[in-house]
Amino acid sequence: EPEVTQTPSHQVTQMGQEVILRCVPISNHLYFYWYRQILGQKVEFLVSFYNNEISEKSEIFDDQFSVERPDGSNFTLKIRSTKLEDSAMYFCASTPGTKIPDTQYFGPGTRLTVL
Amino acid sequence: RKEVEQDPGPFNVPEGATVAFNCTYSNSASQSFFWYRQDCRKEPKLLMSVYSSGNEDGRFTAQLNRASQYISLLIRDSKLSDSATYLCVVNGPDSSYKLIFGSGTRLLVRP
């Protein structure tokens, strides 16, 4: 069964450094998402992406965040200058975009630790 | 008021028990409703979508009451493998595709 993959599984970085989290969505899916989950808290929406542009973003997704689909398979989340409070699990998700409701398939996540 | 509200639990039940979880959501414009399951430090996985007419998938039954903005999940004949956190999820209002998650209800099934 096709699945969303994410790399790395765990990223440790120093405060102020840039990180790029990578995702490979399911191949025929059209909508892509990033969510985050701070330890012990709920899953929160960050951004959705369709047709090579951001379709929606949350208040969390400020200027330090950006997303990109650099090629036909990868979908990346960049955090420009990490803060301690960016430490969280980051989940990528994708959907076919063919019907409503549309199941969002989640990747296994990247655990980001900012020191 | 929280967008999606759930009792955090934990619900500690013996194998074979029936357990019910409830959830309320604040935005009456929400169109789609789901239960996801999340194991510790893993990604959310879709358990089932929830339809107005109610729906059943094996031991799991989900109900939606739009008038009360209330969603429920019933698990019959609990298994040890059902131990997890159950997330009530609604989509954003209007044409939004984003998912809004509740904080989850933790279920522990004991032998």
PDB file of C-alpha atoms in Angstrom:
ATOM      1  CA  GLU A   1       0.000   0.000   0.000  1.00  0.00           C
ATOM      2  CA  PRO A   2       1.393   3.446  -0.910  1.00  0.00           C
ATOM      3  CA  GLU A   3       2.449   5.578   2.018  1.00  0.00           C
ATOM      4  CA  VAL A   4       3.778   9.004   2.868  1.00  0.00           C
ATOM      5  CA  THR A   5       7.431   8.968   3.863  1.00  0.00           C
ATOM      6  CA  GLN A   6       9.381  11.554   5.841  1.00  0.00           C
ATOM      7  CA  THR A   7      13.051  12.163   6.477  1.00  0.00           C
ATOM      8  CA  PRO A   8      14.830  12.438   8.792  1.00  0.00           C
ATOM      9  CA  SER A   9      12.979  10.614  11.548  1.00  0.00           C
ATOM     10  CA  HIS A  10      14.766  12.750  14.155  1.00  0.00           C
ATOM     11  CA  GLN A  11      16.542  16.060  13.692  1.00  0.00           C
ATOM     12  CA  VAL A  12      18.512  17.797  16.419  1.00  0.00           C
ATOM     13  CA  THR A  13      19.541  21.386  15.820  1.00  0.00           C
ATOM     14  CA  GLN A  14      20.809  24.419  17.637  1.00  0.00           C
ATOM     15  CA  MET A  15      18.566  27.423  18.213  1.00  0.00           C
ATOM     16  CA  GLY A  16      18.861  29.859  15.325  1.00  0.00           C
ATOM     17  CA  GLN A  17      19.813  27.236  12.766  1.00  0.00           C
ATOM     18  CA  GLU A  18      17.833  26.465   9.634  1.00  0.00           C
ATOM     19  CA  VAL A  19      16.252  23.046   9.175  1.00  0.00           C
ATOM     20  CA  ILE A  20      14.562  21.407   6.223  1.00  0.00           C
ATOM     21  CA  LEU A  21      12.130  18.588   6.809  1.00  0.00           C
ATOM     22  CA  ARG A  22      11.409  16.373   3.836  1.00  0.00           C
ATOM     23  CA  CYS A  23       8.325  14.485   2.794  1.00  0.00           C
ATOM     24  CA  VAL A  24       7.436  12.287  -0.152  1.00  0.00           C
ATOM     25  CA  PRO A  25       3.647  12.300  -0.519  1.00  0.00           C
ATOM     26  CA  ILE A  26       1.726   9.463  -2.136  1.00  0.00           C
ATOM     27  CA  SER A  27       2.436   9.696  -5.841  1.00  0.00           C
ATOM     28  CA  ASN A  28      -0.982  10.530  -7.323  1.00  0.00           C
ATOM     29  CA  HIS A  29      -2.041  12.871  -4.526  1.00  0.00           C
ATOM     30  CA  LEU A  30      -2.644  16.542  -5.226  1.00  0.00           C
ATOM     31  CA  TYR A  31      -2.951  18.202  -1.813  1.00  0.00           C
ATOM     32  CA  PHE A  32      -0.151  18.306   0.720  1.00  0.00           C
ATOM     33  CA  TYR A  33      -0.101  19.405   4.329  1.00  0.00           C
ATOM     34  CA  TRP A  34       2.166  19.988   7.267  1.00  0.00           C
ATOM     35  CA  TYR A  35       0.993  19.568  10.855  1.00  0.00           C
ATOM     36  CA  ARG A  36       2.908  19.706  14.082  1.00  0.00           C
ATOM     37  CA  GLN A  37       2.414  18.166  17.517  1.00  0.00           C
ATOM     38  CA  ILE A  38       4.234  19.541  20.527  1.00  0.00           C
ATOM     39  CA  LEU A  39       4.824  16.787  23.080  1.00  0.00           C
ATOM     40  CA  GLY A  40       1.696  16.188  25.125  1.00  0.00           C
ATOM     41  CA  GLN A  41      -0.423  18.527  23.010  1.00  0.00           C
ATOM     42  CA  LYS A  42      -2.827  18.186  20.125  1.00  0.00           C
ATOM     43  CA  VAL A  43      -1.983  17.961  16.455  1.00  0.00           C
ATOM     44  CA  GLU A  44      -2.066  21.443  14.871  1.00  0.00           C
ATOM     45  CA  PHE A  45      -2.436  22.429  11.237  1.00  0.00           C
ATOM     46  CA  LEU A  46       0.399  24.485   9.764  1.00  0.00           C
ATOM     47  CA  VAL A  47      -0.131  24.780   6.015  1.00  0.00           C
ATOM     48  CA  SER A  48      -1.786  23.230   2.976  1.00  0.00           C
ATOM     49  CA  PHE A  49      -0.335  23.242  -0.534  1.00  0.00           C
ATOM     50  CA  TYR A  50      -1.976  22.684  -3.886  1.00  0.00           C
ATOM     51  CA  ASN A  51      -0.961  23.340  -7.462  1.00  0.00           C
ATOM     52  CA  ASN A  52       2.449  24.624  -6.377  1.00  0.00           C
ATOM     53  CA  GLU A  53       1.193  27.239  -4.010  1.00  0.00           C
ATOM     54  CA  ILE A  54       0.013  27.631  -0.435  1.00  0.00           C
ATOM     55  CA  SER A  55      -3.768  27.263  -0.263  1.00  0.00           C
ATOM     56  CA  GLU A  56      -4.145  27.865   3.464  1.00  0.00           C
ATOM     57  CA  LYS A  57      -1.923  28.533   6.460  1.00  0.00           C
ATOM     58  CA  SER A  58      -2.392  28.899  10.191  1.00  0.00           C
ATOM     59  CA  GLU A  59      -1.248  31.628  12.566  1.00  0.00           C
ATOM     60  CA  ILE A  60       1.649  29.383  13.553  1.00  0.00           C
ATOM     61  CA  PHE A  61       2.990  29.440   9.986  1.00  0.00           C
ATOM     62  CA  ASP A  62       4.762  32.779  10.202  1.00  0.00           C
ATOM     63  CA  ASP A  63       7.622  34.204   8.149  1.00  0.00           C
ATOM     64  CA  GLN A  64      10.166  31.769   9.544  1.00  0.00           C
ATOM     65  CA  PHE A  65       8.358  28.902   7.829  1.00  0.00           C
ATOM     66  CA  SER A  66       8.247  28.117   4.128  1.00  0.00           C
ATOM     67  CA  VAL A  67       7.182  25.166   1.999  1.00  0.00           C
ATOM     68  CA  GLU A  68       8.318  24.026  -1.385  1.00  0.00           C
ATOM     69  CA  ARG A  69       7.762  21.256  -3.870  1.00  0.00           C
ATOM     70  CA  PRO A  70      11.194  21.328  -5.507  1.00  0.00           C
ATOM     71  CA  ASP A  71      10.511  18.422  -7.841  1.00  0.00           C
ATOM     72  CA  GLY A  72       7.746  16.010  -8.727  1.00  0.00           C
ATOM     73  CA  SER A  73       8.055  13.941  -5.585  1.00  0.00           C
ATOM     74  CA  ASN A  74       9.374  15.901  -2.599  1.00  0.00           C
ATOM     75  CA  PHE A  75       7.523  18.362  -0.383  1.00  0.00           C
ATOM     76  CA  THR A  76       9.635  20.275   2.106  1.00  0.00           C
ATOM     77  CA  LEU A  77       9.104  22.407   5.203  1.00  0.00           C
ATOM     78  CA  LYS A  78      11.868  24.889   5.989  1.00  0.00           C
ATOM     79  CA  ILE A  79      12.231  26.621   9.322  1.00  0.00           C
ATOM     80  CA  ARG A  80      14.643  29.501   8.837  1.00  0.00           C
ATOM     81  CA  SER A  81      15.781  30.293  12.357  1.00  0.00           C
ATOM     82  CA  THR A  82      14.651  27.666  14.808  1.00  0.00           C
ATOM     83  CA  LYS A  83      13.444  28.512  18.275  1.00  0.00           C
ATOM     84  CA  LEU A  84      13.203  26.299  21.335  1.00  0.00           C
ATOM     85  CA  GLU A  85       9.416  26.266  20.981  1.00  0.00           C
ATOM     86  CA  ASP A  86       9.699  24.750  17.487  1.00  0.00           C
ATOM     87  CA  SER A  87      10.593  21.440  19.130  1.00  0.00           C
ATOM     88  CA  ALA A  88       7.783  19.099  18.101  1.00  0.00           C
ATOM     89  CA  MET A  89       6.773  16.216  15.856  1.00  0.00           C
ATOM     90  CA  TYR A  90       6.149  17.448  12.335  1.00  0.00           C
ATOM     91  CA  PHE A  91       3.771  15.365  10.249  1.00  0.00           C
ATOM     92  CA  CYS A  92       3.342  15.590   6.510  1.00  0.00           C
ATOM     93  CA  ALA A  93       0.044  14.466   4.987  1.00  0.00           C
ATOM     94  CA  SER A  94      -1.417  14.144   1.523  1.00  0.00           C
ATOM     95  CA  THR A  95      -4.806  13.590  -0.061  1.00  0.00           C
ATOM     96  CA  PRO A  96      -5.947  12.660  -3.544  1.00  0.00           C
ATOM     97  CA  GLY A  97      -8.154  15.756  -3.675  1.00  0.00           C
ATOM     98  CA  THR A  98     -10.846  13.942  -5.582  1.00  0.00           C
ATOM     99  CA  LYS A  99     -13.751  13.908  -3.145  1.00  0.00           C
ATOM    100  CA  ILE A 100     -15.120  15.374   0.078  1.00  0.00           C
ATOM    101  CA  PRO A 101     -14.492  14.127   2.688  1.00  0.00           C
ATOM    102  CA  ASP A 102     -11.012  13.213   1.604  1.00  0.00           C
ATOM    103  CA  THR A 103      -8.842  10.995   3.756  1.00  0.00           C
ATOM    104  CA  GLN A 104      -5.568  12.606   4.770  1.00  0.00           C
ATOM    105  CA  TYR A 105      -2.754  10.081   4.913  1.00  0.00           C
ATOM    106  CA  PHE A 106      -0.048  10.968   7.413  1.00  0.00           C
ATOM    107  CA  GLY A 107       3.644  10.227   7.263  1.00  0.00           C
ATOM    108  CA  PRO A 108       5.479   8.811  10.304  1.00  0.00           C
ATOM    109  CA  GLY A 109       6.711  12.250  11.306  1.00  0.00           C
ATOM    110  CA  THR A 110      10.011  13.986  11.984  1.00  0.00           C
ATOM    111  CA  ARG A 111      10.876  14.677  15.578  1.00  0.00           C
ATOM    112  CA  LEU A 112      12.586  18.074  15.737  1.00  0.00           C
ATOM    113  CA  THR A 113      14.576  18.899  18.831  1.00  0.00           C
ATOM    114  CA  VAL A 114      15.893  22.455  19.148  1.00  0.00           C
ATOM    115  CA  LEU A 115      18.635  22.917  21.756  1.00  0.00           C
TER     116      LEU A 115
ATOM    117  CA  ARG B   1     -14.414  27.523  23.597  1.00  0.00           C
ATOM    118  CA  LYS B   2     -12.079  24.884  22.102  1.00  0.00           C
ATOM    119  CA  GLU B   3     -12.717  24.045  18.450  1.00  0.00           C
ATOM    120  CA  VAL B   4     -12.861  20.321  19.179  1.00  0.00           C
ATOM    121  CA  GLU B   5     -13.288  19.161  22.737  1.00  0.00           C
ATOM    122  CA  GLN B   6     -12.751  15.667  24.137  1.00  0.00           C
ATOM    123  CA  ASP B   7     -12.498  14.080  27.552  1.00  0.00           C
ATOM    124  CA  PRO B   8      -8.763  13.304  27.899  1.00  0.00           C
ATOM    125  CA  GLY B   9      -9.381  10.132  29.943  1.00  0.00           C
ATOM    126  CA  PRO B  10      -7.694   7.783  30.447  1.00  0.00           C
ATOM    127  CA  PHE B  11     -10.414   5.204  30.109  1.00  0.00           C
ATOM    128  CA  ASN B  12      -9.141   2.027  31.725  1.00  0.00           C
ATOM    129  CA  VAL B  13     -11.288  -0.953  30.737  1.00  0.00           C
ATOM    130  CA  PRO B  14     -10.955  -4.753  30.765  1.00  0.00           C
ATOM    131  CA  GLU B  15     -10.740  -6.773  27.579  1.00  0.00           C
ATOM    132  CA  GLY B  16     -14.168  -7.404  26.131  1.00  0.00           C
ATOM    133  CA  ALA B  17     -15.685  -4.218  27.536  1.00  0.00           C
ATOM    134  CA  THR B  18     -17.678  -1.698  25.559  1.00  0.00           C
ATOM    135  CA  VAL B  19     -16.412   1.857  25.763  1.00  0.00           C
ATOM    136  CA  ALA B  20     -17.777   5.111  24.360  1.00  0.00           C
ATOM    137  CA  PHE B  21     -16.013   8.362  23.598  1.00  0.00           C
ATOM    138  CA  ASN B  22     -17.660  11.692  22.979  1.00  0.00           C
ATOM    139  CA  CYS B  23     -16.567  14.849  21.286  1.00  0.00           C
ATOM    140  CA  THR B  24     -18.063  18.275  20.644  1.00  0.00           C
ATOM    141  CA  TYR B  25     -17.066  20.775  17.997  1.00  0.00           C
ATOM    142  CA  SER B  26     -17.663  24.488  17.944  1.00  0.00           C
ATOM    143  CA  ASN B  27     -17.970  25.407  14.270  1.00  0.00           C
ATOM    144  CA  SER B  28     -21.346  24.519  12.824  1.00  0.00           C
ATOM    145  CA  ALA B  29     -19.933  25.019   9.307  1.00  0.00           C
ATOM    146  CA  SER B  30     -17.692  21.952   9.615  1.00  0.00           C
ATOM    147  CA  GLN B  31     -18.488  19.470   6.873  1.00  0.00           C
ATOM    148  CA  SER B  32     -16.413  16.373   7.508  1.00  0.00           C
ATOM    149  CA  PHE B  33     -15.832  14.392  10.656  1.00  0.00           C
ATOM    150  CA  PHE B  34     -13.399  11.655  11.516  1.00  0.00           C
ATOM    151  CA  TRP B  35     -12.005   9.490  14.258  1.00  0.00           C
ATOM    152  CA  TYR B  36      -8.264   8.947  14.084  1.00  0.00           C
ATOM    153  CA  ARG B  37      -6.194   6.684  16.260  1.00  0.00           C
ATOM    154  CA  GLN B  38      -2.749   7.646  17.496  1.00  0.00           C
ATOM    155  CA  ASP B  39      -0.311   5.297  19.152  1.00  0.00           C
ATOM    156  CA  CYS B  40       2.396   6.736  21.367  1.00  0.00           C
ATOM    157  CA  ARG B  41       4.791   8.932  19.339  1.00  0.00           C
ATOM    158  CA  LYS B  42       3.312   7.725  16.050  1.00  0.00           C
ATOM    159  CA  GLU B  43       1.352   9.420  13.313  1.00  0.00           C
ATOM    160  CA  PRO B  44      -2.447   9.728  13.432  1.00  0.00           C
ATOM    161  CA  LYS B  45      -4.147   6.966  11.449  1.00  0.00           C
ATOM    162  CA  LEU B  46      -7.691   7.182  10.158  1.00  0.00           C
ATOM    163  CA  LEU B  47     -10.023   4.893  12.052  1.00  0.00           C
ATOM    164  CA  MET B  48     -13.225   5.925  10.327  1.00  0.00           C
ATOM    165  CA  SER B  49     -15.074   8.804   8.772  1.00  0.00           C
ATOM    166  CA  VAL B  50     -18.308   9.807  10.496  1.00  0.00           C
ATOM    167  CA  TYR B  51     -21.497  10.323   8.534  1.00  0.00           C
ATOM    168  CA  SER B  52     -24.789  11.894   9.561  1.00  0.00           C
ATOM    169  CA  SER B  53     -26.559   8.562   9.266  1.00  0.00           C
ATOM    170  CA  GLY B  54     -24.045   6.918  11.575  1.00  0.00           C
ATOM    171  CA  ASN B  55     -21.716   4.204  10.429  1.00  0.00           C
ATOM    172  CA  GLU B  56     -20.228   0.979  11.648  1.00  0.00           C
ATOM    173  CA  ASP B  57     -16.971  -0.783  10.890  1.00  0.00           C
ATOM    174  CA  GLY B  58     -16.679  -4.083  12.674  1.00  0.00           C
ATOM    175  CA  ARG B  59     -16.493  -3.402  16.401  1.00  0.00           C
ATOM    176  CA  PHE B  60     -16.502   0.364  15.892  1.00  0.00           C
ATOM    177  CA  THR B  61     -19.594   2.557  15.551  1.00  0.00           C
ATOM    178  CA  ALA B  62     -19.535   6.292  14.977  1.00  0.00           C
ATOM    179  CA  GLN B  63     -22.415   8.719  15.304  1.00  0.00           C
ATOM    180  CA  LEU B  64     -22.815  12.363  14.385  1.00  0.00           C
ATOM    181  CA  ASN B  65     -25.407  14.775  15.734  1.00  0.00           C
ATOM    182  CA  ARG B  66     -25.124  17.997  13.728  1.00  0.00           C
ATOM    183  CA  ALA B  67     -27.787  19.804  15.742  1.00  0.00           C
ATOM    184  CA  SER B  68     -25.853  19.260  18.976  1.00  0.00           C
ATOM    185  CA  GLN B  69     -22.431  19.397  17.256  1.00  0.00           C
ATOM    186  CA  TYR B  70     -21.585  16.126  18.897  1.00  0.00           C
ATOM    187  CA  ILE B  71     -19.667  13.087  17.654  1.00  0.00           C
ATOM    188  CA  SER B  72     -19.342   9.726  19.335  1.00  0.00           C
ATOM    189  CA  LEU B  73     -17.330   6.546  18.957  1.00  0.00           C
ATOM    190  CA  LEU B  74     -18.349   3.206  20.421  1.00  0.00           C
ATOM    191  CA  ILE B  75     -15.905   0.330  20.672  1.00  0.00           C
ATOM    192  CA  ARG B  76     -17.372  -3.071  21.420  1.00  0.00           C
ATOM    193  CA  ASP B  77     -15.481  -6.136  22.660  1.00  0.00           C
ATOM    194  CA  SER B  78     -12.321  -4.144  23.415  1.00  0.00           C
ATOM    195  CA  LYS B  79      -8.993  -5.767  22.555  1.00  0.00           C
ATOM    196  CA  LEU B  80      -5.595  -5.112  24.108  1.00  0.00           C
ATOM    197  CA  SER B  81      -4.562  -3.735  20.712  1.00  0.00           C
ATOM    198  CA  ASP B  82      -7.223  -1.020  20.974  1.00  0.00           C
ATOM    199  CA  SER B  83      -5.082   0.739  23.599  1.00  0.00           C
ATOM    200  CA  ALA B  84      -4.241   4.085  22.017  1.00  0.00           C
ATOM    201  CA  THR B  85      -5.333   7.717  21.935  1.00  0.00           C
ATOM    202  CA  TYR B  86      -8.484   8.375  19.925  1.00  0.00           C
ATOM    203  CA  LEU B  87      -8.604  11.718  18.169  1.00  0.00           C
ATOM    204  CA  CYS B  88     -11.817  13.437  17.195  1.00  0.00           C
ATOM    205  CA  VAL B  89     -11.165  15.425  14.020  1.00  0.00           C
ATOM    206  CA  VAL B  90     -13.229  17.830  11.958  1.00  0.00           C
ATOM    207  CA  ASN B  91     -12.321  19.642   8.803  1.00  0.00           C
ATOM    208  CA  GLY B  92     -12.096  23.410   8.642  1.00  0.00           C
ATOM    209  CA  PRO B  93     -15.230  25.339   7.831  1.00  0.00           C
ATOM    210  CA  ASP B  94     -16.547  26.070   4.368  1.00  0.00           C
ATOM    211  CA  SER B  95     -14.110  24.946   1.693  1.00  0.00           C
ATOM    212  CA  SER B  96     -11.115  24.504   4.004  1.00  0.00           C
ATOM    213  CA  TYR B  97      -9.384  21.145   3.792  1.00  0.00           C
ATOM    214  CA  LYS B  98      -7.391  21.553   6.987  1.00  0.00           C
ATOM    215  CA  LEU B  99      -8.073  19.126   9.807  1.00  0.00           C
ATOM    216  CA  ILE B 100      -8.798  20.382  13.316  1.00  0.00           C
ATOM    217  CA  PHE B 101      -7.872  17.872  15.980  1.00  0.00           C
ATOM    218  CA  GLY B 102      -9.145  17.373  19.462  1.00  0.00           C
ATOM    219  CA  SER B 103      -6.611  16.666  22.174  1.00  0.00           C
ATOM    220  CA  GLY B 104      -7.568  13.013  22.188  1.00  0.00           C
ATOM    221  CA  THR B 105      -8.994  10.472  24.611  1.00  0.00           C
ATOM    222  CA  ARG B 106      -6.602   7.872  25.919  1.00  0.00           C
ATOM    223  CA  LEU B 107      -7.839   4.280  26.123  1.00  0.00           C
ATOM    224  CA  LEU B 108      -6.093   1.583  28.125  1.00  0.00           C
ATOM    225  CA  VAL B 109      -7.423  -1.951  27.717  1.00  0.00           C
ATOM    226  CA  ARG B 110      -6.195  -4.313  30.424  1.00  0.00           C
ATOM    227  CA  PRO B 111      -6.091  -8.133  30.321  1.00  0.00           C
TER     228      PRO B 111
END
